Amino acid sequence: MLFRGKTRVGRIFGSIVGGTLACLSATATRAEDVKAAYESQVGYTLHLLEAGRYGEAVDTAQGLVTAYPDAALPYELRGTTALYVGSLTRAQADWTRAAVTSKDSTTLYGLALCGLFASKLDVARDDLTQAGQKPGLSAAQTGDLETAR
């Protein structure tokens, strides 16, 4: 299984929170307040996912998308929650939207997960290969890349 316990979820998103926060800080008038609220909501959404409270995680991820529509991370979180609740169409739409503003390894990995869940193995393999060419994949994600080959 691609999602194995709470540390895996945190690793998937932990590396991209900083970049998104930096982007928000550059544009917000009250950057510290925005950054703290954003960080808190992201952390709470991850906590809900780790606790198996998927319905609530969907709601908090939606709140992030509404509050920060130009950031990639809220779409990645909502896309991940959609995978957990079995909404592949929603997940694909969110990860594709995230890819508009972010082409990092995590976004490509998320697109690969959607390909795997949709049984589009060639698409998933291509996305995993592209993700592997960028820095930021965890050891577990790299293992998924090796398995896909």
PDB file of C-alpha atoms in Angstrom:
ATOM      1  CA  MET A   1       0.000   0.000   0.000  1.00  0.00           C
ATOM      2  CA  LEU A   2       1.298   3.448  -0.853  1.00  0.00           C
ATOM      3  CA  PHE A   3       0.025   5.096   2.329  1.00  0.00           C
ATOM      4  CA  ARG A   4       1.492   3.370   5.389  1.00  0.00           C
ATOM      5  CA  GLY A   5       0.815   5.166   8.634  1.00  0.00           C
ATOM      6  CA  LYS A   6       1.069   8.659   9.866  1.00  0.00           C
ATOM      7  CA  THR A   7       4.700   9.427   9.182  1.00  0.00           C
ATOM      8  CA  ARG A   8       4.229   8.732   5.462  1.00  0.00           C
ATOM      9  CA  VAL A   9       1.505  11.364   5.107  1.00  0.00           C
ATOM     10  CA  GLY A  10       3.614  13.913   6.915  1.00  0.00           C
ATOM     11  CA  ARG A  11       6.643  13.167   4.753  1.00  0.00           C
ATOM     12  CA  ILE A  12       4.664  13.569   1.558  1.00  0.00           C
ATOM     13  CA  PHE A  13       3.716  17.130   2.417  1.00  0.00           C
ATOM     14  CA  GLY A  14       6.358  18.250   4.881  1.00  0.00           C
ATOM     15  CA  SER A  15       8.884  19.168   2.225  1.00  0.00           C
ATOM     16  CA  ILE A  16       6.577  21.510   0.351  1.00  0.00           C
ATOM     17  CA  VAL A  17       5.009  23.448   3.206  1.00  0.00           C
ATOM     18  CA  GLY A  18       8.045  25.720   3.503  1.00  0.00           C
ATOM     19  CA  GLY A  19       8.014  26.762  -0.151  1.00  0.00           C
ATOM     20  CA  THR A  20       4.318  27.546  -0.094  1.00  0.00           C
ATOM     21  CA  LEU A  21       4.679  29.495   3.143  1.00  0.00           C
ATOM     22  CA  ALA A  22       7.470  31.561   1.625  1.00  0.00           C
ATOM     23  CA  CYS A  23       5.239  32.394  -1.340  1.00  0.00           C
ATOM     24  CA  LEU A  24       2.366  33.425   0.932  1.00  0.00           C
ATOM     25  CA  SER A  25       4.660  35.515   3.134  1.00  0.00           C
ATOM     26  CA  ALA A  26       5.878  37.488   0.145  1.00  0.00           C
ATOM     27  CA  THR A  27       2.360  38.528  -0.855  1.00  0.00           C
ATOM     28  CA  ALA A  28       0.480  38.868   2.446  1.00  0.00           C
ATOM     29  CA  THR A  29       0.204  42.170   4.279  1.00  0.00           C
ATOM     30  CA  ARG A  30       0.160  40.418   7.644  1.00  0.00           C
ATOM     31  CA  ALA A  31       2.509  37.626   6.659  1.00  0.00           C
ATOM     32  CA  GLU A  32       3.126  36.221  10.132  1.00  0.00           C
ATOM     33  CA  ASP A  33      -0.582  35.917  10.933  1.00  0.00           C
ATOM     34  CA  VAL A  34      -1.331  34.363   7.558  1.00  0.00           C
ATOM     35  CA  LYS A  35       1.616  32.011   7.874  1.00  0.00           C
ATOM     36  CA  ALA A  36       0.577  30.868  11.358  1.00  0.00           C
ATOM     37  CA  ALA A  37      -3.047  30.277  10.331  1.00  0.00           C
ATOM     38  CA  TYR A  38      -2.005  28.461   7.179  1.00  0.00           C
ATOM     39  CA  GLU A  39       0.494  26.276   9.028  1.00  0.00           C
ATOM     40  CA  SER A  40      -2.102  25.479  11.668  1.00  0.00           C
ATOM     41  CA  GLN A  41      -4.735  24.459   9.100  1.00  0.00           C
ATOM     42  CA  VAL A  42      -2.254  22.336   7.142  1.00  0.00           C
ATOM     43  CA  GLY A  43      -1.114  20.620  10.336  1.00  0.00           C
ATOM     44  CA  TYR A  44      -4.678  20.008  11.465  1.00  0.00           C
ATOM     45  CA  THR A  45      -5.617  18.518   8.085  1.00  0.00           C
ATOM     46  CA  LEU A  46      -2.634  16.151   8.275  1.00  0.00           C
ATOM     47  CA  HIS A  47      -3.614  15.224  11.836  1.00  0.00           C
ATOM     48  CA  LEU A  48      -7.141  14.373  10.685  1.00  0.00           C
ATOM     49  CA  LEU A  49      -5.785  12.202   7.874  1.00  0.00           C
ATOM     50  CA  GLU A  50      -3.448  10.386  10.242  1.00  0.00           C
ATOM     51  CA  ALA A  51      -6.328   9.820  12.684  1.00  0.00           C
ATOM     52  CA  GLY A  52      -8.517   8.355   9.935  1.00  0.00           C
ATOM     53  CA  ARG A  53     -11.015  11.213  10.208  1.00  0.00           C
ATOM     54  CA  TYR A  54     -11.286  11.586   6.450  1.00  0.00           C
ATOM     55  CA  GLY A  55     -14.598  13.453   6.268  1.00  0.00           C
ATOM     56  CA  GLU A  56     -13.266  16.172   8.548  1.00  0.00           C
ATOM     57  CA  ALA A  57      -9.989  16.238   6.605  1.00  0.00           C
ATOM     58  CA  VAL A  58     -11.959  16.837   3.406  1.00  0.00           C
ATOM     59  CA  ASP A  59     -13.678  19.809   5.060  1.00  0.00           C
ATOM     60  CA  THR A  60     -10.467  21.386   6.363  1.00  0.00           C
ATOM     61  CA  ALA A  61      -8.701  20.837   3.036  1.00  0.00           C
ATOM     62  CA  GLN A  62     -11.628  22.537   1.303  1.00  0.00           C
ATOM     63  CA  GLY A  63     -11.230  25.454   3.705  1.00  0.00           C
ATOM     64  CA  LEU A  64      -7.581  25.738   2.713  1.00  0.00           C
ATOM     65  CA  VAL A  65      -8.466  25.726  -0.993  1.00  0.00           C
ATOM     66  CA  THR A  66     -11.050  28.449  -0.392  1.00  0.00           C
ATOM     67  CA  ALA A  67      -8.671  30.573   1.679  1.00  0.00           C
ATOM     68  CA  TYR A  68      -5.562  30.052  -0.505  1.00  0.00           C
ATOM     69  CA  PRO A  69      -6.781  29.364  -4.057  1.00  0.00           C
ATOM     70  CA  ASP A  70      -3.446  30.246  -5.673  1.00  0.00           C
ATOM     71  CA  ALA A  71      -1.277  27.922  -3.550  1.00  0.00           C
ATOM     72  CA  ALA A  72      -0.520  24.358  -4.646  1.00  0.00           C
ATOM     73  CA  LEU A  73      -0.478  22.733  -1.202  1.00  0.00           C
ATOM     74  CA  PRO A  74      -4.216  23.120  -0.457  1.00  0.00           C
ATOM     75  CA  TYR A  75      -5.033  21.308  -3.703  1.00  0.00           C
ATOM     76  CA  GLU A  76      -2.493  18.617  -2.876  1.00  0.00           C
ATOM     77  CA  LEU A  77      -4.085  18.118   0.539  1.00  0.00           C
ATOM     78  CA  ARG A  78      -7.596  18.033  -0.896  1.00  0.00           C
ATOM     79  CA  GLY A  79      -6.395  15.652  -3.607  1.00  0.00           C
ATOM     80  CA  THR A  80      -4.894  13.367  -0.997  1.00  0.00           C
ATOM     81  CA  THR A  81      -8.055  13.380   1.098  1.00  0.00           C
ATOM     82  CA  ALA A  82     -10.000  12.570  -2.058  1.00  0.00           C
ATOM     83  CA  LEU A  83      -7.812   9.499  -2.595  1.00  0.00           C
ATOM     84  CA  TYR A  84      -8.493   8.406   0.974  1.00  0.00           C
ATOM     85  CA  VAL A  85     -12.267   8.630   0.499  1.00  0.00           C
ATOM     86  CA  GLY A  86     -12.184   7.029  -2.955  1.00  0.00           C
ATOM     87  CA  SER A  87     -12.943  10.077  -5.082  1.00  0.00           C
ATOM     88  CA  LEU A  88     -10.439   9.553  -7.881  1.00  0.00           C
ATOM     89  CA  THR A  89     -11.957  12.187 -10.169  1.00  0.00           C
ATOM     90  CA  ARG A  90     -11.638  14.848  -7.446  1.00  0.00           C
ATOM     91  CA  ALA A  91      -8.083  13.720  -6.645  1.00  0.00           C
ATOM     92  CA  GLN A  92      -6.991  13.901 -10.280  1.00  0.00           C
ATOM     93  CA  ALA A  93      -8.520  17.365 -10.669  1.00  0.00           C
ATOM     94  CA  ASP A  94      -6.803  18.654  -7.521  1.00  0.00           C
ATOM     95  CA  TRP A  95      -3.365  17.209  -8.278  1.00  0.00           C
ATOM     96  CA  THR A  96      -3.629  18.527 -11.848  1.00  0.00           C
ATOM     97  CA  ARG A  97      -4.542  21.973 -10.484  1.00  0.00           C
ATOM     98  CA  ALA A  98      -1.597  21.832  -8.067  1.00  0.00           C
ATOM     99  CA  ALA A  99       0.697  21.034 -10.996  1.00  0.00           C
ATOM    100  CA  VAL A 100      -0.248  24.362 -12.608  1.00  0.00           C
ATOM    101  CA  THR A 101       1.751  26.228  -9.964  1.00  0.00           C
ATOM    102  CA  SER A 102       4.101  23.535  -8.701  1.00  0.00           C
ATOM    103  CA  LYS A 103       6.173  21.065 -10.664  1.00  0.00           C
ATOM    104  CA  ASP A 104       8.064  19.719  -7.662  1.00  0.00           C
ATOM    105  CA  SER A 105       8.607  16.063  -6.892  1.00  0.00           C
ATOM    106  CA  THR A 106       5.655  15.852  -4.494  1.00  0.00           C
ATOM    107  CA  THR A 107       3.186  17.164  -7.053  1.00  0.00           C
ATOM    108  CA  LEU A 108       4.459  14.729  -9.658  1.00  0.00           C
ATOM    109  CA  TYR A 109       4.261  11.949  -7.070  1.00  0.00           C
ATOM    110  CA  GLY A 110       0.627  12.861  -6.370  1.00  0.00           C
ATOM    111  CA  LEU A 111      -0.169  12.737 -10.075  1.00  0.00           C
ATOM    112  CA  ALA A 112       1.510   9.326 -10.190  1.00  0.00           C
ATOM    113  CA  LEU A 113      -0.685   8.095  -7.335  1.00  0.00           C
ATOM    114  CA  CYS A 114      -3.757   9.157  -9.291  1.00  0.00           C
ATOM    115  CA  GLY A 115      -2.424   7.245 -12.306  1.00  0.00           C
ATOM    116  CA  LEU A 116      -1.866   4.152 -10.168  1.00  0.00           C
ATOM    117  CA  PHE A 117      -5.339   4.296  -8.642  1.00  0.00           C
ATOM    118  CA  ALA A 118      -6.815   4.744 -12.142  1.00  0.00           C
ATOM    119  CA  SER A 119      -4.791   1.737 -13.389  1.00  0.00           C
ATOM    120  CA  LYS A 120      -2.939   3.968 -15.852  1.00  0.00           C
ATOM    121  CA  LEU A 121       0.402   2.403 -15.123  1.00  0.00           C
ATOM    122  CA  ASP A 122       2.308   4.005 -18.008  1.00  0.00           C
ATOM    123  CA  VAL A 123       1.165   7.479 -16.927  1.00  0.00           C
ATOM    124  CA  ALA A 124       2.026   6.694 -13.313  1.00  0.00           C
ATOM    125  CA  ARG A 125       5.449   5.377 -14.285  1.00  0.00           C
ATOM    126  CA  ASP A 126       6.176   8.531 -16.325  1.00  0.00           C
ATOM    127  CA  ASP A 127       5.131  10.805 -13.441  1.00  0.00           C
ATOM    128  CA  LEU A 128       7.180   8.784 -10.948  1.00  0.00           C
ATOM    129  CA  THR A 129      10.203   8.933 -13.247  1.00  0.00           C
ATOM    130  CA  GLN A 130       9.878  12.725 -13.557  1.00  0.00           C
ATOM    131  CA  ALA A 131       9.450  13.009  -9.792  1.00  0.00           C
ATOM    132  CA  GLY A 132      12.590  10.943  -9.280  1.00  0.00           C
ATOM    133  CA  GLN A 133      14.591  13.417 -11.349  1.00  0.00           C
ATOM    134  CA  LYS A 134      13.804  16.227  -8.909  1.00  0.00           C
ATOM    135  CA  PRO A 135      14.992  16.584  -5.320  1.00  0.00           C
ATOM    136  CA  GLY A 136      12.652  16.022  -2.424  1.00  0.00           C
ATOM    137  CA  LEU A 137      11.352  12.469  -2.611  1.00  0.00           C
ATOM    138  CA  SER A 138      11.430  10.511   0.618  1.00  0.00           C
ATOM    139  CA  ALA A 139      13.035   7.091   0.769  1.00  0.00           C
ATOM    140  CA  ALA A 140       9.593   5.470   0.712  1.00  0.00           C
ATOM    141  CA  GLN A 141       8.579   7.478  -2.361  1.00  0.00           C
ATOM    142  CA  THR A 142      11.818   6.525  -4.088  1.00  0.00           C
ATOM    143  CA  GLY A 143      10.969   2.910  -3.264  1.00  0.00           C
ATOM    144  CA  ASP A 144       7.641   3.365  -5.041  1.00  0.00           C
ATOM    145  CA  LEU A 145       9.598   4.652  -8.042  1.00  0.00           C
ATOM    146  CA  GLU A 146      11.801   1.556  -8.042  1.00  0.00           C
ATOM    147  CA  THR A 147       8.739  -0.705  -7.767  1.00  0.00           C
ATOM    148  CA  ALA A 148       7.084   1.054 -10.719  1.00  0.00           C
ATOM    149  CA  ARG A 149      10.063   0.372 -12.973  1.00  0.00           C
TER     150      ARG A 149
END
